Short mmCIF file of C-alpha atoms in Angstrom, two decimals:
data_model
loop_
_atom_site.label_atom_id
_atom_site.label_comp_id
_atom_site.label_asym_id
_atom_site.label_seq_id
_atom_site.Cartn_x
_atom_site.Cartn_y
_atom_site.Cartn_z
CA MET A 1 -57.22 -32.51 29.00
CA ASN A 2 -54.90 -34.12 31.99
CA TYR A 3 -53.87 -37.42 31.88
CA PRO A 4 -51.76 -38.62 35.22
CA PRO A 5 -48.23 -39.00 34.12
CA ALA A 6 -48.76 -42.76 34.43
CA ILE A 7 -51.49 -43.59 32.52
CA ILE A 8 -49.10 -40.92 30.01
CA ALA A 9 -46.04 -43.26 30.63
CA GLU A 10 -48.47 -46.32 30.11
CA ALA A 11 -49.21 -45.22 27.10
CA MET A 12 -46.01 -44.76 25.33
CA VAL A 13 -44.74 -48.13 26.97
CA ASN A 14 -47.34 -49.56 24.74
CA GLY A 15 -46.97 -47.70 21.98
CA LEU A 16 -42.99 -48.84 21.82
CA LEU A 17 -44.09 -52.33 21.54
CA THR A 18 -46.58 -51.89 18.58
CA GLY A 19 -43.97 -49.95 17.16
CA SER A 20 -41.02 -53.00 17.65
CA VAL A 21 -44.11 -54.57 15.82
CA TYR A 22 -44.57 -52.13 12.83
CA ALA A 23 -40.83 -51.76 12.51
CA LEU A 24 -40.47 -55.03 11.82
CA VAL A 25 -42.67 -54.99 8.78
CA ALA A 26 -41.09 -51.45 7.22
CA LEU A 27 -37.90 -54.05 8.06
CA GLY A 28 -39.09 -56.24 5.01
CA LEU A 29 -40.40 -52.69 2.84
CA THR A 30 -37.30 -50.34 3.45
CA LEU A 31 -34.90 -53.49 3.70
CA VAL A 32 -36.05 -54.63 -0.19
CA TYR A 33 -36.58 -50.90 -1.38
CA GLY A 34 -33.13 -50.56 -0.93
CA VAL A 35 -31.66 -53.70 -2.55
CA LEU A 36 -34.29 -53.93 -5.75
CA HIS A 37 -35.30 -50.49 -5.40
CA ILE A 38 -38.78 -50.30 -5.32
CA ILE A 39 -41.40 -50.24 -4.02
CA ASN A 40 -42.96 -54.29 -2.73
CA PHE A 41 -46.86 -53.18 -3.19
CA ALA A 42 -47.45 -56.62 -2.25
CA HIS A 43 -45.78 -56.22 1.26
CA GLY A 44 -49.81 -55.64 3.00
CA ALA A 45 -51.19 -59.05 0.81
CA LEU A 46 -48.15 -61.10 2.06
CA LEU A 47 -48.31 -59.49 5.48
CA THR A 48 -51.50 -60.78 5.19
CA CYS A 49 -50.57 -64.46 3.87
CA ALA A 50 -48.47 -64.38 6.96
CA MET A 51 -51.68 -64.17 8.97
CA PHE A 52 -53.81 -66.08 7.82
CA ALA A 53 -50.90 -68.75 7.50
CA VAL A 54 -50.50 -68.30 11.14
CA TRP A 55 -54.53 -67.85 11.83
CA ALA A 56 -54.22 -71.55 10.10
CA LEU A 57 -51.68 -73.12 11.62
CA VAL A 58 -53.31 -72.48 15.35
CA THR A 59 -56.63 -73.02 14.76
CA PHE A 60 -56.49 -76.69 13.65
CA THR A 61 -52.82 -77.46 14.63
CA GLY A 62 -53.36 -76.11 18.26
CA ILE A 63 -49.97 -75.28 18.41
CA SER A 64 -48.85 -71.17 20.32
CA PRO A 65 -48.52 -68.78 17.78
CA TYR A 66 -44.78 -68.53 19.44
CA ALA A 67 -44.52 -72.37 18.57
CA ALA A 68 -45.20 -70.69 14.54
CA ILE A 69 -42.48 -68.23 14.10
CA LEU A 70 -39.32 -69.67 12.94
CA PRO A 71 -41.10 -72.36 10.54
CA LEU A 72 -42.92 -69.85 9.20
CA ALA A 73 -40.15 -66.92 8.75
CA LEU A 74 -38.60 -70.35 6.76
CA ALA A 75 -41.84 -71.31 5.04
CA PHE A 76 -42.02 -67.53 3.85
CA PHE A 77 -38.60 -66.85 3.38
CA ALA A 78 -38.22 -69.82 0.32
CA GLY A 79 -41.84 -68.09 -0.66
CA GLY A 80 -40.67 -64.70 -0.76
CA TYR A 81 -37.06 -65.79 -2.74
CA VAL A 82 -39.11 -68.64 -5.60
CA LEU A 83 -41.61 -65.60 -5.80
CA GLN A 84 -38.75 -63.15 -6.79
CA ARG A 85 -36.41 -65.31 -8.38
CA TYR A 86 -38.76 -67.65 -10.52
CA LEU A 87 -42.15 -65.07 -10.81
CA ILE A 88 -41.23 -60.97 -10.01
CA GLY A 89 -37.96 -60.81 -11.54
CA PRO A 90 -38.65 -62.87 -14.57
CA ALA A 91 -41.53 -61.05 -15.32
CA SER A 92 -40.18 -57.40 -14.53
CA HIS A 93 -37.51 -57.41 -18.07
CA GLY A 94 -34.95 -55.59 -15.97
CA ASP A 95 -37.58 -52.62 -15.62
CA ASP A 96 -37.87 -51.41 -12.61
CA SER A 97 -41.42 -49.77 -13.24
CA ASN A 98 -42.68 -53.20 -14.23
CA ILE A 99 -41.66 -55.43 -10.61
CA LEU A 100 -44.27 -51.89 -9.53
CA LEU A 101 -47.13 -53.24 -11.29
CA VAL A 102 -46.20 -57.01 -11.33
CA THR A 103 -46.25 -56.87 -7.28
CA LEU A 104 -49.69 -54.87 -7.51
CA GLY A 105 -50.61 -57.12 -9.82
CA LEU A 106 -49.80 -60.03 -7.19
CA SER A 107 -51.12 -57.72 -4.39
CA ILE A 108 -54.82 -57.87 -6.32
CA ALA A 109 -54.92 -62.17 -6.77
CA ILE A 110 -53.26 -62.80 -3.57
CA GLU A 111 -56.62 -60.49 -1.47
CA ASN A 112 -59.67 -62.40 -3.68
CA ALA A 113 -57.73 -65.18 -3.61
CA LEU A 114 -57.69 -64.67 0.28
CA LEU A 115 -61.03 -63.97 -0.35
CA ALA A 116 -62.09 -66.63 -2.03
CA ALA A 117 -61.08 -69.09 0.73
CA PHE A 118 -61.86 -66.95 3.86
CA HIS A 119 -64.28 -64.73 2.72
CA ALA A 120 -64.11 -61.22 4.22
CA ASP A 121 -65.43 -63.18 7.54
CA THR A 122 -62.96 -60.83 10.56
CA ARG A 123 -61.44 -63.76 12.87
CA ASN A 124 -59.28 -63.58 16.10
CA LEU A 125 -57.02 -66.39 17.80
CA GLU A 126 -58.83 -68.46 20.02
CA GLY A 127 -57.82 -67.62 23.25
CA ASP A 128 -57.10 -65.40 26.28
CA PHE A 129 -54.56 -63.53 24.50
CA GLY A 130 -55.58 -60.08 24.86
CA PHE A 131 -56.19 -60.52 28.87
CA GLN A 132 -52.97 -61.31 29.96
CA VAL A 133 -51.41 -57.91 31.60
CA ILE A 134 -47.78 -57.79 33.24
CA GLU A 135 -47.90 -55.23 36.45
CA LEU A 136 -44.80 -52.99 35.50
CA GLY A 137 -45.48 -50.23 38.52
CA PRO A 138 -48.49 -48.36 37.91
CA MET A 139 -49.05 -49.79 34.06
CA LEU A 140 -50.75 -52.38 32.91
CA ILE A 141 -48.04 -53.64 29.75
CA SER A 142 -50.14 -56.19 27.32
CA ARG A 143 -47.97 -60.00 27.51
CA PRO A 144 -48.77 -60.66 23.72
CA LYS A 145 -47.23 -56.82 22.98
CA LEU A 146 -44.27 -56.86 25.30
CA ILE A 147 -43.51 -60.82 23.54
CA GLY A 148 -43.68 -59.00 21.20
CA PHE A 149 -41.33 -56.51 21.41
CA ALA A 150 -38.75 -59.06 22.89
CA ALA A 151 -38.93 -60.93 19.45
CA ALA A 152 -39.05 -57.77 16.93
CA VAL A 153 -36.28 -56.62 18.82
CA ALA A 154 -34.19 -59.91 18.22
CA VAL A 155 -34.82 -60.66 14.48
CA ALA A 156 -34.01 -57.07 14.14
CA GLY A 157 -30.94 -57.23 15.86
CA LEU A 158 -30.15 -61.08 13.66
CA LEU A 159 -31.06 -59.49 10.77
CA TRP A 160 -28.77 -56.22 11.57
CA LEU A 161 -25.94 -59.42 11.77
CA LEU A 162 -26.65 -60.94 8.78
CA LEU A 163 -26.19 -57.72 7.41
CA ALA A 164 -23.17 -56.90 8.82
CA ARG A 165 -21.47 -59.94 9.37
CA THR A 166 -21.59 -62.55 6.77
CA ASP A 167 -21.33 -62.78 3.23
CA THR A 168 -24.23 -62.70 1.69
CA GLY A 169 -25.02 -59.53 3.85
CA ARG A 170 -22.17 -57.89 2.76
CA ALA A 171 -23.24 -59.26 -1.22
CA ILE A 172 -27.00 -57.88 0.02
CA ARG A 173 -25.44 -53.96 0.87
CA ALA A 174 -23.44 -54.49 -2.57
CA VAL A 175 -25.88 -55.36 -4.96
CA ALA A 176 -27.99 -52.46 -3.62
CA LYS A 177 -25.47 -49.47 -4.55
CA GLU A 178 -23.20 -51.14 -7.64
CA LYS A 179 -24.63 -54.27 -9.61
CA LEU A 180 -21.64 -54.68 -12.69
CA GLY A 181 -19.37 -54.17 -9.84
CA ALA A 182 -20.59 -57.12 -7.81
CA ARG A 183 -21.49 -59.36 -10.62
CA LEU A 184 -17.97 -58.71 -12.01
CA MET A 185 -16.77 -60.39 -7.51
CA GLY A 186 -18.90 -63.51 -9.34
CA ILE A 187 -22.24 -63.03 -7.04
CA GLU A 188 -25.35 -63.28 -8.95
CA VAL A 189 -27.99 -61.02 -8.52
CA GLY A 190 -30.73 -62.67 -9.68
CA HIS A 191 -29.83 -65.09 -6.05
CA ILE A 192 -29.33 -62.16 -3.58
CA TYR A 193 -32.43 -60.04 -4.93
CA GLY A 194 -34.04 -64.00 -4.43
CA VAL A 195 -32.97 -63.71 -1.02
CA THR A 196 -33.20 -59.95 -0.15
CA PHE A 197 -37.31 -60.72 -1.01
CA GLY A 198 -37.53 -64.11 0.79
CA ILE A 199 -36.54 -61.78 4.28
CA GLY A 200 -38.60 -59.32 3.62
CA CYS A 201 -41.14 -62.16 3.72
CA ALA A 202 -40.49 -63.55 6.95
CA CYS A 203 -39.81 -60.37 8.96
CA LEU A 204 -43.74 -60.61 8.08
CA ALA A 205 -43.72 -63.99 8.67
CA VAL A 206 -43.07 -63.22 12.01
CA ALA A 207 -44.75 -59.85 12.53
CA ALA A 208 -47.65 -62.15 11.93
CA CYS A 209 -46.94 -64.35 14.30
CA LEU A 210 -46.34 -61.70 17.15
CA LEU A 211 -49.65 -59.59 15.56
CA MET A 212 -52.05 -62.05 16.15
CA PRO A 213 -52.23 -62.73 19.87
CA SER A 214 -53.99 -59.39 19.88
CA PHE A 215 -54.64 -58.55 16.64
CA TYR A 216 -57.17 -59.87 14.14
CA VAL A 217 -57.58 -60.95 10.73
CA ASN A 218 -59.15 -60.37 7.49
CA PRO A 219 -58.13 -60.58 3.97
CA ARG A 220 -57.63 -56.39 3.62
CA VAL A 221 -55.84 -56.22 7.04
CA GLY A 222 -52.42 -55.99 5.89
CA ASN A 223 -52.25 -52.66 3.75
CA ALA A 224 -53.44 -50.73 7.28
CA PHE A 225 -50.29 -52.16 8.61
CA VAL A 226 -48.31 -51.19 5.44
CA LEU A 227 -49.44 -47.66 4.98
CA VAL A 228 -48.31 -47.33 8.52
CA ALA A 229 -45.39 -49.26 7.16
CA PHE A 230 -44.36 -46.58 4.53
CA THR A 231 -45.02 -43.84 6.71
CA ILE A 232 -41.73 -45.11 9.02
CA VAL A 233 -39.52 -46.22 6.32
CA VAL A 234 -40.49 -41.66 4.56
CA LEU A 235 -39.52 -41.22 7.81
CA GLY A 236 -36.39 -43.56 9.05
CA GLY A 237 -35.34 -43.00 5.03
CA MET A 238 -35.72 -44.99 2.22
CA GLY A 239 -33.64 -48.14 2.27
CA SER A 240 -32.57 -47.22 5.91
CA VAL A 241 -32.72 -50.51 8.32
CA ALA A 242 -31.84 -48.27 11.14
CA GLY A 243 -34.59 -45.84 10.51
CA ALA A 244 -36.52 -48.70 9.81
CA LEU A 245 -36.54 -49.88 13.47
CA LEU A 246 -36.76 -45.91 14.80
CA GLY A 247 -38.69 -45.16 12.89
CA GLY A 248 -40.92 -47.69 13.68
CA LEU A 249 -40.67 -47.47 17.12
CA PHE A 250 -41.54 -43.71 17.24
CA ILE A 251 -44.39 -43.72 14.77
CA GLY A 252 -45.35 -46.94 17.64
CA MET A 253 -45.33 -44.03 20.07
CA VAL A 254 -46.95 -40.98 18.14
CA GLU A 255 -50.29 -43.68 17.43
CA SER A 256 -50.58 -44.77 20.82
CA LEU A 257 -50.39 -41.20 22.50
CA GLY A 258 -51.97 -39.63 19.54
CA GLY A 259 -55.07 -42.61 20.56
CA LEU A 260 -55.50 -41.02 24.01
CA LEU A 261 -55.16 -37.74 23.47
CA LEU A 262 -57.54 -37.09 20.54
CA GLY A 263 -59.89 -40.55 20.64
CA ASP A 264 -59.29 -44.16 18.88
CA SER A 265 -60.28 -42.44 15.46
CA LEU A 266 -58.22 -39.89 15.27
CA GLY A 267 -54.98 -41.59 17.09
CA GLN A 268 -53.53 -42.47 13.32
CA LEU A 269 -53.69 -38.84 13.19
CA GLY A 270 -50.26 -37.72 14.23
CA ILE A 271 -49.53 -40.61 12.09
CA PHE A 272 -49.84 -38.79 8.70
CA VAL A 273 -49.13 -35.07 10.04
CA ILE A 274 -46.52 -36.42 10.03
CA PHE A 275 -46.18 -37.89 7.29
CA ILE A 276 -46.75 -34.97 5.60
CA LEU A 277 -44.03 -33.01 7.43
CA VAL A 278 -41.60 -35.15 6.32
CA LEU A 279 -41.77 -35.45 2.96
CA LEU A 280 -42.07 -31.26 3.85
CA PHE A 281 -39.08 -30.72 5.24
CA ARG A 282 -37.30 -34.08 4.93
CA PRO A 283 -37.66 -36.12 2.07
CA THR A 284 -34.87 -37.83 2.42
CA GLY A 285 -35.89 -38.87 6.52
CA LEU A 286 -34.25 -39.04 9.39
CA PHE A 287 -31.82 -41.40 8.34
CA GLY A 288 -31.94 -41.12 4.14
CA ALA A 289 -28.86 -41.73 1.78
CA ARG A 290 -28.08 -38.51 0.11
CA ALA A 291 -29.04 -38.60 -3.37
CA MET B 1 -4.65 -69.88 -21.41
CA LEU B 2 -7.09 -66.96 -22.39
CA ASP B 3 -7.74 -68.10 -26.15
CA VAL B 4 -10.29 -66.10 -28.05
CA SER B 5 -11.93 -66.56 -32.07
CA GLY B 6 -14.20 -64.83 -33.90
CA LEU B 7 -15.61 -63.08 -31.09
CA ARG B 8 -18.93 -61.40 -32.45
CA ALA B 9 -20.70 -59.09 -29.67
CA GLY B 10 -23.09 -55.83 -29.78
CA TYR B 11 -25.79 -53.93 -28.49
CA GLY B 12 -29.42 -54.28 -29.49
CA GLY B 13 -28.58 -53.91 -33.17
CA VAL B 14 -25.15 -52.32 -32.92
CA GLU B 15 -22.51 -55.07 -33.54
CA VAL B 16 -19.34 -53.63 -31.14
CA LEU B 17 -16.85 -56.41 -31.56
CA ARG B 18 -16.22 -57.55 -35.25
CA GLY B 19 -15.07 -61.13 -35.21
CA LEU B 20 -12.15 -60.04 -32.62
CA ASP B 21 -9.34 -62.34 -32.07
CA LEU B 22 -6.81 -62.63 -29.46
CA SER B 23 -4.29 -65.02 -26.92
CA VAL B 24 -2.78 -63.83 -23.22
CA ALA B 25 -0.11 -66.77 -22.70
CA GLU B 26 0.83 -67.58 -19.37
CA GLY B 27 2.77 -65.21 -16.98
CA GLU B 28 2.60 -62.59 -19.53
CA ILE B 29 0.95 -59.23 -19.79
CA LEU B 30 -0.37 -58.56 -22.57
CA ALA B 31 -1.28 -54.80 -23.98
CA VAL B 32 -5.04 -54.32 -25.71
CA LEU B 33 -4.24 -51.11 -27.06
CA GLY B 34 -7.51 -48.68 -28.79
CA ALA B 35 -9.27 -45.44 -28.98
CA ASN B 36 -12.07 -44.19 -27.12
CA GLY B 37 -15.33 -46.52 -28.71
CA VAL B 38 -13.26 -49.26 -30.73
CA GLY B 39 -14.81 -51.76 -28.31
CA LYS B 40 -12.50 -52.47 -25.39
CA THR B 41 -14.73 -52.23 -22.45
CA THR B 42 -17.69 -54.07 -24.80
CA LEU B 43 -14.75 -57.34 -24.81
CA ASN B 44 -14.02 -57.28 -21.77
CA LYS B 45 -17.94 -57.40 -20.67
CA VAL B 46 -18.00 -60.51 -23.13
CA LEU B 47 -14.98 -62.11 -21.69
CA SER B 48 -16.12 -61.77 -17.96
CA GLY B 49 -20.00 -62.70 -19.12
CA VAL B 50 -21.86 -60.17 -18.58
CA LEU B 51 -23.12 -59.47 -21.66
CA PRO B 52 -23.62 -62.23 -24.18
CA ALA B 53 -21.50 -63.00 -26.90
CA SER B 54 -23.46 -63.45 -30.71
CA SER B 55 -21.10 -65.58 -32.26
CA GLY B 56 -17.36 -67.15 -31.60
CA GLU B 57 -15.57 -68.74 -28.80
CA ILE B 58 -13.32 -67.86 -25.53
CA ARG B 59 -11.94 -70.85 -23.92
CA PHE B 60 -10.30 -70.04 -20.91
CA CYS B 61 -7.83 -72.80 -19.33
CA GLY B 62 -8.78 -75.48 -21.43
CA GLU B 63 -12.87 -74.66 -20.60
CA THR B 64 -14.64 -73.05 -23.08
CA ILE B 65 -16.42 -70.48 -21.06
CA THR B 66 -18.41 -68.33 -23.85
CA ARG B 67 -21.83 -68.78 -22.87
CA ALA B 68 -20.23 -69.14 -19.61
CA SER B 69 -22.12 -67.01 -15.73
CA ALA B 70 -20.70 -64.13 -15.04
CA ALA B 71 -20.00 -65.94 -11.34
CA HIS B 72 -18.62 -69.43 -13.09
CA ILE B 73 -16.33 -67.12 -15.04
CA VAL B 74 -14.70 -65.59 -11.85
CA ALA B 75 -14.84 -69.54 -10.21
CA ALA B 76 -12.65 -70.54 -12.98
CA GLY B 77 -10.18 -67.12 -11.79
CA LEU B 78 -11.01 -64.66 -14.74
CA ILE B 79 -10.63 -62.18 -12.85
CA GLN B 80 -11.93 -58.35 -14.36
CA VAL B 81 -11.17 -55.21 -12.35
CA PRO B 82 -13.28 -52.98 -14.28
CA GLU B 83 -13.04 -49.38 -15.81
CA GLY B 84 -14.75 -47.21 -13.22
CA ARG B 85 -13.66 -49.09 -10.93
CA LYS B 86 -17.70 -49.50 -9.24
CA ILE B 87 -16.06 -50.11 -6.50
CA PHE B 88 -19.48 -50.81 -3.44
CA PRO B 89 -19.31 -47.31 -2.45
CA ASP B 90 -20.51 -47.46 1.00
CA LEU B 91 -19.28 -50.74 2.43
CA SER B 92 -15.84 -50.53 4.13
CA VAL B 93 -12.30 -51.27 2.52
CA ARG B 94 -11.78 -54.55 4.27
CA GLU B 95 -16.13 -55.13 3.48
CA ASN B 96 -14.86 -54.30 0.28
CA LEU B 97 -12.16 -56.62 0.21
CA ILE B 98 -13.58 -59.78 1.45
CA LEU B 99 -15.66 -59.40 -1.24
CA GLY B 100 -13.12 -60.23 -3.87
CA SER B 101 -13.18 -63.56 -2.23
CA TYR B 102 -16.93 -63.99 -2.29
CA ARG B 103 -16.88 -67.21 -5.13
CA ARG B 104 -13.30 -67.42 -5.61
CA GLY B 105 -9.70 -67.62 -2.52
CA LYS B 106 -12.38 -67.81 0.64
CA PRO B 107 -10.02 -70.38 2.25
CA ASP B 108 -7.70 -68.34 2.13
CA ARG B 109 -8.79 -64.82 2.59
CA ALA B 110 -7.32 -63.77 5.40
CA ARG B 111 -3.61 -64.42 3.95
CA ASN B 112 -5.07 -63.17 1.18
CA LEU B 113 -6.18 -59.74 2.45
CA GLU B 114 -2.63 -59.69 4.32
CA HIS B 115 -0.68 -59.60 1.12
CA VAL B 116 -3.12 -56.99 -1.19
CA LEU B 117 -2.71 -54.65 2.30
CA ASP B 118 1.66 -55.61 2.11
CA VAL B 119 0.81 -54.20 -1.34
CA PHE B 120 -1.67 -50.97 -1.16
CA PRO B 121 -0.39 -49.82 2.44
CA ARG B 122 -2.13 -46.84 1.86
CA LEU B 123 -5.65 -49.45 2.06
CA ARG B 124 -4.74 -50.38 4.71
CA GLU B 125 -4.54 -47.10 6.86
CA ARG B 126 -8.30 -46.71 5.28
CA LEU B 127 -9.08 -50.66 6.27
CA ALA B 128 -12.75 -49.01 8.08
CA GLN B 129 -13.34 -46.03 5.40
CA MET B 130 -16.37 -46.83 3.14
CA GLY B 131 -15.11 -46.99 -0.55
CA GLY B 132 -16.94 -44.11 -1.61
CA THR B 133 -14.79 -41.57 0.05
CA LEU B 134 -11.31 -42.83 -1.26
CA SER B 135 -9.46 -40.77 -3.19
CA GLY B 136 -9.38 -42.52 -6.96
CA GLY B 137 -5.70 -43.76 -6.44
CA GLU B 138 -6.85 -45.04 -3.24
CA GLN B 139 -10.07 -46.52 -5.54
CA GLN B 140 -8.19 -47.69 -8.14
CA MET B 141 -5.73 -49.88 -5.74
CA LEU B 142 -9.37 -50.59 -3.28
CA ALA B 143 -9.81 -51.90 -7.11
CA ILE B 144 -7.26 -53.73 -7.79
CA GLY B 145 -6.63 -55.27 -4.38
CA ARG B 146 -10.11 -56.72 -5.14
CA GLY B 147 -9.12 -58.47 -7.35
CA MET B 148 -6.62 -59.86 -6.06
CA MET B 149 -8.98 -61.52 -3.59
CA ALA B 150 -10.59 -63.43 -5.93
CA GLU B 151 -6.76 -65.08 -6.83
CA PRO B 152 -6.55 -64.97 -9.86
CA LYS B 153 -5.02 -66.68 -12.57
CA LEU B 154 -5.69 -64.05 -15.12
CA LEU B 155 -6.28 -59.89 -14.09
CA ILE B 156 -7.65 -57.78 -16.35
CA LEU B 157 -7.32 -54.90 -15.71
CA ASP B 158 -9.32 -52.05 -17.47
CA GLU B 159 -8.43 -48.27 -18.11
CA PRO B 160 -6.44 -48.52 -14.82
CA SER B 161 -5.05 -45.19 -15.13
CA LEU B 162 -7.82 -43.92 -15.69
CA GLY B 163 -8.57 -40.09 -14.33
CA LEU B 164 -4.94 -40.27 -12.33
CA SER B 165 -2.48 -38.47 -11.97
CA PRO B 166 0.45 -38.83 -13.56
CA LEU B 167 2.30 -39.86 -10.86
CA LEU B 168 0.19 -42.22 -9.17
CA VAL B 169 -0.06 -43.80 -12.87
CA GLU B 170 3.47 -44.59 -13.33
CA GLU B 171 3.02 -45.66 -9.63
CA MET B 172 -0.05 -47.82 -11.19
CA TYR B 173 2.20 -49.25 -13.98
CA ALA B 174 5.47 -50.60 -11.76
CA LEU B 175 2.51 -52.33 -9.17
CA ILE B 176 1.30 -54.33 -12.88
CA ARG B 177 4.82 -54.78 -13.65
CA ARG B 178 5.11 -56.19 -9.93
CA LEU B 179 1.88 -57.67 -9.58
CA ASN B 180 3.63 -59.07 -13.58
CA THR B 181 7.14 -60.13 -11.86
CA GLU B 182 5.65 -62.08 -9.15
CA GLY B 183 3.67 -64.12 -12.21
CA LEU B 184 0.29 -62.91 -12.65
CA SER B 185 -0.60 -62.99 -15.79
CA ILE B 186 -2.54 -59.46 -16.71
CA MET B 187 -4.89 -58.05 -19.67
CA LEU B 188 -4.17 -54.33 -19.67
CA VAL B 189 -7.01 -52.85 -21.90
CA GLU B 190 -5.78 -48.98 -22.01
CA GLN B 191 -5.73 -45.91 -24.46
CA ASN B 192 -2.16 -45.17 -22.62
CA VAL B 193 -0.19 -46.83 -25.17
CA VAL B 194 3.25 -45.57 -24.30
CA GLN B 195 3.50 -46.44 -20.53
CA SER B 196 1.04 -49.47 -21.67
CA LEU B 197 4.52 -50.43 -24.57
CA GLU B 198 6.52 -50.68 -22.35
CA ILE B 199 5.50 -53.05 -19.74
CA ALA B 200 3.34 -55.46 -21.93
CA ALA B 201 5.08 -58.13 -23.61
CA ARG B 202 3.34 -58.77 -26.46
CA ALA B 203 0.55 -55.64 -27.54
CA MET B 204 -2.70 -55.68 -30.38
CA ILE B 205 -4.98 -53.22 -31.93
CA LEU B 206 -7.62 -52.62 -31.01
CA GLU B 207 -9.66 -50.73 -34.66
CA ASN B 208 -13.26 -51.14 -34.89
CA GLY B 209 -14.20 -53.98 -33.58
CA ALA B 210 -11.76 -55.88 -34.42
CA CYS B 211 -7.32 -56.84 -34.42
CA ALA B 212 -6.04 -54.40 -36.62
CA LEU B 213 -1.76 -54.78 -35.22
CA SER B 214 -0.71 -57.52 -33.47
CA GLY B 215 3.09 -58.51 -31.92
CA PRO B 216 5.88 -57.89 -29.14
CA ALA B 217 5.36 -54.73 -27.76
CA SER B 218 8.86 -54.03 -28.49
CA ASP B 219 7.81 -54.22 -32.34
CA LEU B 220 4.90 -51.68 -32.59
CA ALA B 221 5.83 -49.33 -30.67
CA ALA B 222 8.92 -49.22 -33.53
CA ASN B 223 6.43 -49.39 -35.39
CA PRO B 224 6.28 -46.23 -38.44
CA GLU B 225 2.31 -46.65 -38.48
CA LEU B 226 0.97 -47.38 -35.00
CA LYS B 227 3.51 -43.92 -34.34
CA ARG B 228 2.07 -41.76 -36.43
CA ALA B 229 -1.56 -42.82 -35.98
CA TYR B 230 -1.44 -43.23 -32.35
CA LEU B 231 2.14 -41.05 -31.02
CA GLY B 232 1.75 -38.46 -32.92
CA MET B 233 5.29 -38.55 -34.61
#
């Protein structure tokens, strides 16, 4: 199988663009893991929720999916905060393994609620998003994916600024490693957990807005993304924000090249081969902290 | 400024503090002394609001804080530098100090940071370094500096000399004395009886979760019973 370089390059660029949205999903997952030390099993269901929200908002109000980014991100931040602070947190009674079960239960509840409300049909946005392409030299680049890439990079940059430059961001990083020390400085751990979970949900909302123009939604769609996101988180190092970003771009490229070389149905094979290799040879991930 | 009466607290069914009374006056150093396991750290946790009291009362600057949240107690100016330092290992020294003023002292953050760095020149050399990479003595300085960033009215120091070399212990006590002469009220919780009695105005000996002996530090230092029990003389 010999492909002209232009085709390979196009596949790589498209992979990078898809990967940026994967990275956004992984960012939320890794942030919650890094601070709360739990795998949020509801991440996929919440992404599905966000994608339905985008679909409903665009279909019923006619606004652009990109105009939905800010309001949905804010709404999901608030929803995530409330969910963690007043449901997941209290229900777990301070025990991490309980949080795991609570988020798992939550995902089942959300998925079935969506199934009841929207049935199992697959829906996508009306419009010609899929056909909008931009010519870049010899390459054809999907316009929604290019916008997605730019927005994902901007969100990652904002998140970095928040974590590095604000008191709340510093408190998030402080709580991740030293809860008692943080409490003695007057940092409310419950509040910081809520904010962190809220940021994770806001990342999902943005990802949903960027995905919907070129993807479809049904009540189980989020799980496929979270499986990939989980691979990214393991590859980049559990809890590492930079790892999630680079891992996302890399996995996107692997998937795209895999699809080109092995055919669409086997395209994701490469991702899981990498997943197994990372677990075997570098279980802390590329940017993982020392255990 | 701090008045504790009849304080009881513990973990699950085990009572550690059994009706403790103590008070710290403005501008003094009170040394709270005792062996391992008598309830010193438990006392600090209750005072800082991270462990609930089962009964008794804590008053700080005229306000009852017995059931207050840890954040509220910090905001009121009662700051604890905990045993084992509890600094943030993967935040830089600067960020550790900045977070000291998360709840209190934020308006004067820049000025206080300069002051702390003047007191601890070693920290100034290491501002960009991660907290977790500092030596034990530097971490203790960082923990105290972080506490100072909150403009404490009363600073509780839990075993500041633990794990430090004898030379550093000397330095640490000199520093505590200096902070006190600059006007800071300090409650020094220590196992190191001799040196603590040297710098404290008053002291109390904790045994079995209650006060066994208390009074001016000089009286306690001369107390034959104390000499026998703690100084081996």
